[in-house]
mmCIF file of C-alpha atoms in Angstrom:
data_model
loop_
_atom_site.group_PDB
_atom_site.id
_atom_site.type_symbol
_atom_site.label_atom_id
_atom_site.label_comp_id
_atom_site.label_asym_id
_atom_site.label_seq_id
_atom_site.Cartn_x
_atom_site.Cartn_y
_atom_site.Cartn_z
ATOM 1 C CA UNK A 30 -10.797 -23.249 23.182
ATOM 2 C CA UNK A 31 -9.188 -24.390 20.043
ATOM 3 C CA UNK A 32 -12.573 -24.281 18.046
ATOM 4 C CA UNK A 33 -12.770 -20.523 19.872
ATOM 5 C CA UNK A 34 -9.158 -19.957 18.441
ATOM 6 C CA UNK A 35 -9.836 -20.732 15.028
ATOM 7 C CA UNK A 36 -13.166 -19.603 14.276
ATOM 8 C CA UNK A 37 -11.328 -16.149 15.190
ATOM 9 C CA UNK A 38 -8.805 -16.565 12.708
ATOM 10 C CA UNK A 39 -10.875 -17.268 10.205
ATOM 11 C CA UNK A 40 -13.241 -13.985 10.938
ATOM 12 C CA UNK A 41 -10.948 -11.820 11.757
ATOM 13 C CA UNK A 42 -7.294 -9.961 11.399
ATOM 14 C CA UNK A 43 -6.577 -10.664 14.914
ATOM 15 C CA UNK A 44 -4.718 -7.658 16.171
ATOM 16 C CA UNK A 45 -5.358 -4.324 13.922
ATOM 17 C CA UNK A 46 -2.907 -4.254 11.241
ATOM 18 C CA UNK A 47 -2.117 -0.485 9.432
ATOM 19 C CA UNK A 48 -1.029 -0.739 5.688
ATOM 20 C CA UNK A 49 1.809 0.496 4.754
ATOM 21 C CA UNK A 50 0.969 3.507 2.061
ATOM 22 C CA UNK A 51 1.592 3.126 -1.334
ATOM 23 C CA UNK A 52 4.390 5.329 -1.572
ATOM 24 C CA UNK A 53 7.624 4.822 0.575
ATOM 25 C CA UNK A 54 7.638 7.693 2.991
ATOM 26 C CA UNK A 55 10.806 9.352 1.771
ATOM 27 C CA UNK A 56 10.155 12.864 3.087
ATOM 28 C CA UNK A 57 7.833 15.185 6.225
ATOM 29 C CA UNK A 58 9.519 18.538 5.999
ATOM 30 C CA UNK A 59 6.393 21.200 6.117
ATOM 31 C CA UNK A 60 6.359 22.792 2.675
ATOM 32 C CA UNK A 61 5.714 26.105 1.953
ATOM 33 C CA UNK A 62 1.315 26.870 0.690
ATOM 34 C CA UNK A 63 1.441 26.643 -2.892
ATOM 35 C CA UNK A 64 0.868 29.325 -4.693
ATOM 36 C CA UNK A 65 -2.867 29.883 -6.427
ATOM 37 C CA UNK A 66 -4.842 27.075 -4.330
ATOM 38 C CA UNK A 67 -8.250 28.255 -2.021
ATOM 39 C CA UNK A 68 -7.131 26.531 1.502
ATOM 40 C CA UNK A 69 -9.681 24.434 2.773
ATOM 41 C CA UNK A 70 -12.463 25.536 4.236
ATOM 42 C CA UNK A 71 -12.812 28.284 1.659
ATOM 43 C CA UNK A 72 -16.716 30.600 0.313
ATOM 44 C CA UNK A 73 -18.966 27.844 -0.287
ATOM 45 C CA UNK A 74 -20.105 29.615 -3.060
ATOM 46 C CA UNK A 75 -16.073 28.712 -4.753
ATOM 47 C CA UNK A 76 -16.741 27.657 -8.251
ATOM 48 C CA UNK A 77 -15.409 24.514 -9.658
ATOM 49 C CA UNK A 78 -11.292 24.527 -10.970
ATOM 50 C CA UNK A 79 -11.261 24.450 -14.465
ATOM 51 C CA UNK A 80 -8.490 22.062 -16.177
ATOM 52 C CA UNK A 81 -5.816 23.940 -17.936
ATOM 53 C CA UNK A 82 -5.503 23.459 -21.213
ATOM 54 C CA UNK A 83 -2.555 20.666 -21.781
ATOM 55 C CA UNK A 84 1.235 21.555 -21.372
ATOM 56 C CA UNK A 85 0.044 24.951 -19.881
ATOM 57 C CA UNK A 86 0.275 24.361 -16.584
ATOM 58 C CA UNK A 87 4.412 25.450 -15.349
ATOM 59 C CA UNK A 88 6.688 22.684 -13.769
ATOM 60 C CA UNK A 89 6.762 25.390 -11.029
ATOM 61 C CA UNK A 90 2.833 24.935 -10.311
ATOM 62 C CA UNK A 91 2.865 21.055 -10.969
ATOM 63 C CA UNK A 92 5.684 20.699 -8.116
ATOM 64 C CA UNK A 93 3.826 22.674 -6.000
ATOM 65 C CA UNK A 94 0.608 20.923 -6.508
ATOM 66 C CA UNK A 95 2.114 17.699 -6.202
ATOM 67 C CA UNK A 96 3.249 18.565 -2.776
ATOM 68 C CA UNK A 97 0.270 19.633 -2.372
ATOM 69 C CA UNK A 98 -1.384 16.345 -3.417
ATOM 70 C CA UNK A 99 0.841 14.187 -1.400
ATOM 71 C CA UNK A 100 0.141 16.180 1.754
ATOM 72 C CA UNK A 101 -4.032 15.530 1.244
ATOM 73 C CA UNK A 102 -2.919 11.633 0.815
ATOM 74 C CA UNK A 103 -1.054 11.668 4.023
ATOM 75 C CA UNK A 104 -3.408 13.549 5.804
ATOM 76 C CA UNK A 105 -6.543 10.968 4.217
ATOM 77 C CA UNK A 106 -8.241 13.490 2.589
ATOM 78 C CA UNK A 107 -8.000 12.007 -0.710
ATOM 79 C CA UNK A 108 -10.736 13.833 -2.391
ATOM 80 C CA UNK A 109 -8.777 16.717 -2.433
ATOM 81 C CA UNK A 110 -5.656 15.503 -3.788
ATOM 82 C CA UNK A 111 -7.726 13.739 -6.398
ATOM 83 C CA UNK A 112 -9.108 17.079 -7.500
ATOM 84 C CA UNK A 113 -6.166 18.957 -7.531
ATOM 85 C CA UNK A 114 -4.050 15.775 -9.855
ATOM 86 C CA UNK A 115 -7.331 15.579 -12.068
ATOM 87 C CA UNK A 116 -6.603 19.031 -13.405
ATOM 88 C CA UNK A 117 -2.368 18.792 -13.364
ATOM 89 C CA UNK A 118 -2.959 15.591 -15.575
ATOM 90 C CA UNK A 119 -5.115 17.047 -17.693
ATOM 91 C CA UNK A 120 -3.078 19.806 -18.239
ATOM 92 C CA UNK A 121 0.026 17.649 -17.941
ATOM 93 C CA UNK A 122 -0.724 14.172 -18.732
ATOM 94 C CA UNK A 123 3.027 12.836 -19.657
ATOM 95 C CA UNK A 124 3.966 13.480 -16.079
ATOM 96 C CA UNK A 125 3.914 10.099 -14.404
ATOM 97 C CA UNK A 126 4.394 11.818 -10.576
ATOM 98 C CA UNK A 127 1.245 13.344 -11.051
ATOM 99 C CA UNK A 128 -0.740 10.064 -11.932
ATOM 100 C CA UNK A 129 0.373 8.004 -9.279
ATOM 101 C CA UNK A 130 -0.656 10.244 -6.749
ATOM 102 C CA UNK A 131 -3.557 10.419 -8.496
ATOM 103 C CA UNK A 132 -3.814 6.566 -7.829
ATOM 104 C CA UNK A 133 -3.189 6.748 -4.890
ATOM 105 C CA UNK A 134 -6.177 9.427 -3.791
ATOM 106 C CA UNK A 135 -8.605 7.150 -5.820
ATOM 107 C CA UNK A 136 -7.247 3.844 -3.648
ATOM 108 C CA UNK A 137 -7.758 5.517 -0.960
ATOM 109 C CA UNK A 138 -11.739 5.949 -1.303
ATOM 110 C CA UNK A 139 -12.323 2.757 -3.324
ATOM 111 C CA UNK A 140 -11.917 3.773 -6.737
ATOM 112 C CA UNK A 141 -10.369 1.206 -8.135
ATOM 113 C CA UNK A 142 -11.712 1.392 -11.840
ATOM 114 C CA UNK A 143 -10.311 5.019 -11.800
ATOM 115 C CA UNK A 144 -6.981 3.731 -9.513
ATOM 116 C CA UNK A 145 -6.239 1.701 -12.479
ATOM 117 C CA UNK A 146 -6.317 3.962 -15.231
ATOM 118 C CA UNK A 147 -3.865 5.966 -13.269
ATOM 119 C CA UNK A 148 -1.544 3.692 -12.546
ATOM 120 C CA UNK A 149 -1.402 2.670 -16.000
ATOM 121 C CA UNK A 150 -0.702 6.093 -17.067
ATOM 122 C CA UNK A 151 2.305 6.419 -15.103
ATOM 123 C CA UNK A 152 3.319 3.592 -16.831
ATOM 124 C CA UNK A 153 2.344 4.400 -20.515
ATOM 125 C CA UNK A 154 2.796 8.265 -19.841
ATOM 126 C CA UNK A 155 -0.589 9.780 -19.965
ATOM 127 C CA UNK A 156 -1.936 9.484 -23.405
ATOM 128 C CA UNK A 157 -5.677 8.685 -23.342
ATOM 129 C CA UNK A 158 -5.901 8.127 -19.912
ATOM 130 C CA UNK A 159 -6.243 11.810 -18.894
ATOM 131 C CA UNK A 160 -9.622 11.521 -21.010
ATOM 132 C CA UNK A 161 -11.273 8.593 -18.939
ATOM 133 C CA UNK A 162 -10.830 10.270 -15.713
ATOM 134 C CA UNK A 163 -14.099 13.149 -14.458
ATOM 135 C CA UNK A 164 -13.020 16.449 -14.444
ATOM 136 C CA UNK A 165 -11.648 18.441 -11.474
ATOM 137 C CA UNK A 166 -13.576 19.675 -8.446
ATOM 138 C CA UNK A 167 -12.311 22.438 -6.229
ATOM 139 C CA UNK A 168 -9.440 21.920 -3.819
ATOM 140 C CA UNK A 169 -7.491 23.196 -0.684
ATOM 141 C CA UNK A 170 -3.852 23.447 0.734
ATOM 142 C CA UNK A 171 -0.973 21.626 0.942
ATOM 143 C CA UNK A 172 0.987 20.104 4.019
ATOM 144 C CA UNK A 173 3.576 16.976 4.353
ATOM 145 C CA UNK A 174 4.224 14.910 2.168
ATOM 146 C CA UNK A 175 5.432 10.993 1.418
ATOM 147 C CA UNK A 176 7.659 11.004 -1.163
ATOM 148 C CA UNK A 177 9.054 14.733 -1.037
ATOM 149 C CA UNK A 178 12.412 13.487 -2.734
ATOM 150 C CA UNK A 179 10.429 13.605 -5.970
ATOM 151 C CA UNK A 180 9.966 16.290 -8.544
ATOM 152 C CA UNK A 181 7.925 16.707 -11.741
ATOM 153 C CA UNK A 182 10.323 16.927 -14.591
ATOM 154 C CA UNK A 183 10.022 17.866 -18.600
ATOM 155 C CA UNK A 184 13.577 16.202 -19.258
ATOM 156 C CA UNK A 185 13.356 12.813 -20.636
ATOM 157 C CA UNK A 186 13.293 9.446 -18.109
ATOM 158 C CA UNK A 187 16.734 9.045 -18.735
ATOM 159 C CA UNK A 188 18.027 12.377 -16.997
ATOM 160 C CA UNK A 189 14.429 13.274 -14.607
ATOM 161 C CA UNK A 190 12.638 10.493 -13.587
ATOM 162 C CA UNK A 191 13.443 7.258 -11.972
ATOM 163 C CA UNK A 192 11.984 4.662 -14.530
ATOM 164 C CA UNK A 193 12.256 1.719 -12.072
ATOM 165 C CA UNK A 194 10.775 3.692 -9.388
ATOM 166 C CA UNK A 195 7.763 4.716 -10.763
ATOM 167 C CA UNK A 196 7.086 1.229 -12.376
ATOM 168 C CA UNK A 197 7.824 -0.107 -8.766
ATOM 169 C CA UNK A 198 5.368 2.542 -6.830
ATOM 170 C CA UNK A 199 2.627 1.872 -10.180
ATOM 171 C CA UNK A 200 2.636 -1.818 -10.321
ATOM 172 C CA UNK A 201 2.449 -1.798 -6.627
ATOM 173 C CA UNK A 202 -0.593 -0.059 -6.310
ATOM 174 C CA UNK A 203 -2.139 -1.917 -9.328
ATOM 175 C CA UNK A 204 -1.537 -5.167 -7.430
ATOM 176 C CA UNK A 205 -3.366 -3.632 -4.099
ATOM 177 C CA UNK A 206 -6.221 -3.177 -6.809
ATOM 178 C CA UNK A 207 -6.606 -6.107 -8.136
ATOM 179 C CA UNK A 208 -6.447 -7.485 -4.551
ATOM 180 C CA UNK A 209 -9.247 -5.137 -3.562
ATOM 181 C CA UNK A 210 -11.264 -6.376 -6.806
ATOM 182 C CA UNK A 211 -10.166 -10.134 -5.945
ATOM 183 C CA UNK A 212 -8.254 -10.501 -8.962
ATOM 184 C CA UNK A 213 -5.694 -12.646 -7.530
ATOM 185 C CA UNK A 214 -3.315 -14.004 -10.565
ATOM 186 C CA UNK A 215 -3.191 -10.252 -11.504
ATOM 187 C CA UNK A 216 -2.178 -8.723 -8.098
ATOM 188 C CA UNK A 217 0.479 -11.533 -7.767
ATOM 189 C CA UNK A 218 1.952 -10.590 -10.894
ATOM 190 C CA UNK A 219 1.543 -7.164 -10.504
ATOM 191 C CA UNK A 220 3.497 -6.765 -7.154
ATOM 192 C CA UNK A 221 5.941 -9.188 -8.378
ATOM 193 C CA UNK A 222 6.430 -6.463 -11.472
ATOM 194 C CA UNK A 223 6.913 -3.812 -8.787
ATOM 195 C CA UNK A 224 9.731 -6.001 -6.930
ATOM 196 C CA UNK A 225 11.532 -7.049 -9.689
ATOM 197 C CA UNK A 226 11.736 -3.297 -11.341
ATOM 198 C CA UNK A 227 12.454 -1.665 -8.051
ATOM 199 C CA UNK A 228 14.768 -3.583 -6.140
ATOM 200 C CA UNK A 229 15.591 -1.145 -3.494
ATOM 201 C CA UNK A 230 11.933 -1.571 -2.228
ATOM 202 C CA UNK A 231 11.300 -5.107 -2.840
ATOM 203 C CA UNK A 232 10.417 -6.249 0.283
ATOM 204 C CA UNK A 233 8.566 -3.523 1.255
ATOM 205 C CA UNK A 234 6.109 -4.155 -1.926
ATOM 206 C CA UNK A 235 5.747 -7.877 -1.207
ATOM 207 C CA UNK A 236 5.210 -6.981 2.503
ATOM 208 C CA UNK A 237 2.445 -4.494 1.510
ATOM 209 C CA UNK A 238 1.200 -8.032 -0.710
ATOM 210 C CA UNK A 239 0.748 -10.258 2.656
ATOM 211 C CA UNK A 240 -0.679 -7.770 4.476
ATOM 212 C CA UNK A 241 -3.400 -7.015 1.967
ATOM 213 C CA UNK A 242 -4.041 -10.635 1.674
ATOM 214 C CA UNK A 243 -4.267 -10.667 5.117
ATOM 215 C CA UNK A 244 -6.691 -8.041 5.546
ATOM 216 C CA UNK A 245 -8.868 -9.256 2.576
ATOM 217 C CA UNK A 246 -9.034 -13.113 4.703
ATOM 218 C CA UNK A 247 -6.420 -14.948 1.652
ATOM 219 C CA UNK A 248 -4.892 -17.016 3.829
ATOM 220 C CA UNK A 249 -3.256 -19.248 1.188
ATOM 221 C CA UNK A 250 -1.599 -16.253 -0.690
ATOM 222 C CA UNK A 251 -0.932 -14.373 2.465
ATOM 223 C CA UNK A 252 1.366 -17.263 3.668
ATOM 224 C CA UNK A 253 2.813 -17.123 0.004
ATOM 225 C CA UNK A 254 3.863 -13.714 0.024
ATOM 226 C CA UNK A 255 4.873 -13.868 3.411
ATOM 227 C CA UNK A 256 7.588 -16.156 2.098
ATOM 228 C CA UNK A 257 8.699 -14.069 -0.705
ATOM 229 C CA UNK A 258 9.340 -11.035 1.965
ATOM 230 C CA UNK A 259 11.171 -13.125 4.432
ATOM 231 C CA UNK A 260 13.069 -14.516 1.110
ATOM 232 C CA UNK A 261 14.345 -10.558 0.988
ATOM 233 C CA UNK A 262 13.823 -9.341 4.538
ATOM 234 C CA UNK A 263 14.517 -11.865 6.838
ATOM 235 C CA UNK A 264 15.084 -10.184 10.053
ATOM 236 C CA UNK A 265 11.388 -8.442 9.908
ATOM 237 C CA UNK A 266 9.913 -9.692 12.928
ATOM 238 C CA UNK A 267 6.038 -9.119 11.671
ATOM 239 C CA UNK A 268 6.932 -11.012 8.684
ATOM 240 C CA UNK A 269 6.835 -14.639 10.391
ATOM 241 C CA UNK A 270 3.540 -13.594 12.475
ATOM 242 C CA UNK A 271 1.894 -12.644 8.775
ATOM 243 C CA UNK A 272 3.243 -16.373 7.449
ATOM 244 C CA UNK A 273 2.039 -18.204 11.290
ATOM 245 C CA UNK A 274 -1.336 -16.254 11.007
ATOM 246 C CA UNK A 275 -1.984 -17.236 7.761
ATOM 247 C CA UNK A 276 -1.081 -20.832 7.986
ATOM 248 C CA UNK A 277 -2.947 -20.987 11.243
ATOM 249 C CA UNK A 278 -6.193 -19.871 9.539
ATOM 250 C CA UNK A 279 -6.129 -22.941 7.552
ATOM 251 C CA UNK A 280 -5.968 -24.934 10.652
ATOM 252 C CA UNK A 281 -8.181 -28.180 11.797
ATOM 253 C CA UNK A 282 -9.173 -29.176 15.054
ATOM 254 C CA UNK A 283 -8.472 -32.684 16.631
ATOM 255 C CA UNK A 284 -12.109 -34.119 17.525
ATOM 256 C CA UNK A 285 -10.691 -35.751 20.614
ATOM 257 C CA UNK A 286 -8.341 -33.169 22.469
ATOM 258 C CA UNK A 287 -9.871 -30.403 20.269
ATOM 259 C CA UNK A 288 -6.571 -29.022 19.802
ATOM 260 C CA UNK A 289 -5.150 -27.005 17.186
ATOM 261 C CA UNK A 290 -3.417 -29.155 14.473
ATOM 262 C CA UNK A 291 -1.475 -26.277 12.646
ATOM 263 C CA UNK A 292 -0.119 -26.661 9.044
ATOM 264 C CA UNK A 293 3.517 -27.344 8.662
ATOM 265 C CA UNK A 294 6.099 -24.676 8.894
ATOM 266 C CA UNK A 295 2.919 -22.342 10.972
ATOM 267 C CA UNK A 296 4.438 -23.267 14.963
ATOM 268 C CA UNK A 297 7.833 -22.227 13.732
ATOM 269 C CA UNK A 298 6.894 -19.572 12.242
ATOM 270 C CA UNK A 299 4.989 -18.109 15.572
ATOM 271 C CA UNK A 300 7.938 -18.981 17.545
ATOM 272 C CA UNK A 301 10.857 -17.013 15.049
ATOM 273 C CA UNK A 302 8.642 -13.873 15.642
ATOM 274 C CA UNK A 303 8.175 -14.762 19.113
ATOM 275 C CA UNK A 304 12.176 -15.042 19.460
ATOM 276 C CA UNK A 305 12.609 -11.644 17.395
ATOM 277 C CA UNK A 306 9.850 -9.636 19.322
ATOM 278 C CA UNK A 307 9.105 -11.526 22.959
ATOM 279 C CA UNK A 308 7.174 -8.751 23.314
ATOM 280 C CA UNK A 309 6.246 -7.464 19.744
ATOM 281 C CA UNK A 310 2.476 -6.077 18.626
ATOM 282 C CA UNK A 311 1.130 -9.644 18.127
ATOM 283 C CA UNK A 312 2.952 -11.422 20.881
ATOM 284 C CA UNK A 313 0.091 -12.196 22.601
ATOM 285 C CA UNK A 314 -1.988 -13.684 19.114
ATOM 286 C CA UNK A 315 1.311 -15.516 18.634
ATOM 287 C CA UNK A 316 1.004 -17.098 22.209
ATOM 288 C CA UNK A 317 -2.563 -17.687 21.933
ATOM 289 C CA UNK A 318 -2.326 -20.006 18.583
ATOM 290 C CA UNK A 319 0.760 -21.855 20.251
ATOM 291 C CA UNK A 320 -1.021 -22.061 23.602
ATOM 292 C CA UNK A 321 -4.245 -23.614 21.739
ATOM 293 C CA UNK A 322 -2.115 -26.159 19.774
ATOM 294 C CA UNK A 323 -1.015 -27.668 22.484
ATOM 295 C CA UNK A 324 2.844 -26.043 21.872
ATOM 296 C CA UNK A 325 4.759 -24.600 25.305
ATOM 297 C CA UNK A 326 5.860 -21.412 24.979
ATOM 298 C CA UNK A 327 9.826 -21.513 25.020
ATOM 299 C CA UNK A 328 11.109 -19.344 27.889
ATOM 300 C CA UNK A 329 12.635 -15.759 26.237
ATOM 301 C CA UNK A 330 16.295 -15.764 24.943
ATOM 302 C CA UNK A 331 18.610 -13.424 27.334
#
């Protein structure tokens, strides 16, 4: 069984595991259509947008389209918000907003090349980036959004945009990149970036870290940022299971009782989620590691 155990860990996530988006969902109040965009489903015979020429597109129109843009993320249709934020950042390509949604669309079909350039941008403010990105295709309507608190602004970072935030939400999304691309050093350093500028959602970067180690089978640096969440957010339940799951994946099997023999710190960490959520998501995967080390199960705190 233990052999059965661990061959499973180290092939598998276990139980499925959603990541958290990109963005923290701030806001889902239905916005109004947005004025000037076909809604999906339109003639097939609808010619491609063309990008306005820069600084003519009105804050008016870029709000709108980034509402527009976050609703297509939410909704995973991220070719359409990547069309519609191809053409605001040409036209507007000092607007960070605009550029990490624009990430954000290109994450989500496996862009990364192109998700890094935008990033950047938010970062550096547009300059040549807007030129390295294709040009826009046609787009759609707009819905929900994620992060509906935010608002493209002309006035300078000091009075209209959050500086830390949208370093935060960039480096964030450059260190799921790099993860994606298995640059390692870089994605560690990245999401520590996006802690350190953004305090307010620190642990909710570095728990978006372990579970994208997690899902790309980095067992060693999933335990490691495991540890750095707890560090922040020690009362998240999930966050021990991620650290136990990760050191039981580097796990060896005793040739004689062919029992687990789990790393240091990896039965503890099973049973702290096990005493936060008895009967949490990944109770059972908890139980089942324990169960095949040879650990009892300690009887549920009343």
């Amino acid at each position: 069984m233990a052999a059965r155990v661990l061959a499973m860990l180290l092939t598998s996530c276990l139980s499925p595991i959603a990541l958290a988006q990109g963005l923290p969902p701030l806001g889902t109040q239905d916005q109004k259509p947005a004025p000037g965009l076909a809604p999906l489903g339109a003639s097939p015979d609808q010619k491609p947008a063309v990008a306005a020429p820069s600084g003519s597109l009105s804050v008016d129109a870029a709000n709108a389209d980034l509402k527009a843009a976050r609703a297509a993320n939410q909704e995973k249709r991220y070719t359409d918000a990547e069309a519609l934020m191809l053409r605001d950042t040409a036209a507007r390509p000092s607007m960070p907003y605009l550029w990490l949604e624009l990430g954000q669309a290109q994450l989500g079909q496996k862009k990364y090349a192109e998700a890094e350039t935008s990033y950047k941008a938010a970062l550096s403010g547009g300059g040549e980036a807007a030129m390295k990105q294709p040009s826009a295709p046609a787009f759609y309507t707009e819905g929900k959004g994620t992060v509906a608190h935010v608002s493209v602004s002309t006035a300078p970072p000091s009075k209209g945009l959050d500086t830390h935030e949208i370093q935060g939400i960039a480096d964030s999304g450059l260190g799921e990149v790099y993860i994606r691309l298995n640059r390692v050093p870089e994605a560690k350093e990245a999401f520590d970036r996006a802690a350190a500028a953004y305090p307010a959602q620190a642990a909710f970067y570095l728990r978006n870290e372990t579970i994208l180690f997690l899902q790309t089978g980095n067992a060693v640096e999933q335990v490691e940022a495991a540890n750095k969440a707890i560090a922040l957010d020690p009362t998240r339940a999930a966050l021990y299971f991620f650290k136990g799951q990760g050191l039981a994946a580097q796990s060896t099997v005793d040739s004689k009782t062919q029992k687990l023999i789990l790393p240091s710190g990896c039965a503890e960490a099973l049973e702290k989620y096990l005493d936060l959520e008895p009967g949490g998501q990944y109770a059972a995967d908890a139980k089942g590691m324990l169960a095949a080390a040879g650990i009892a199960i300690k009887p549920v705190k009343k």
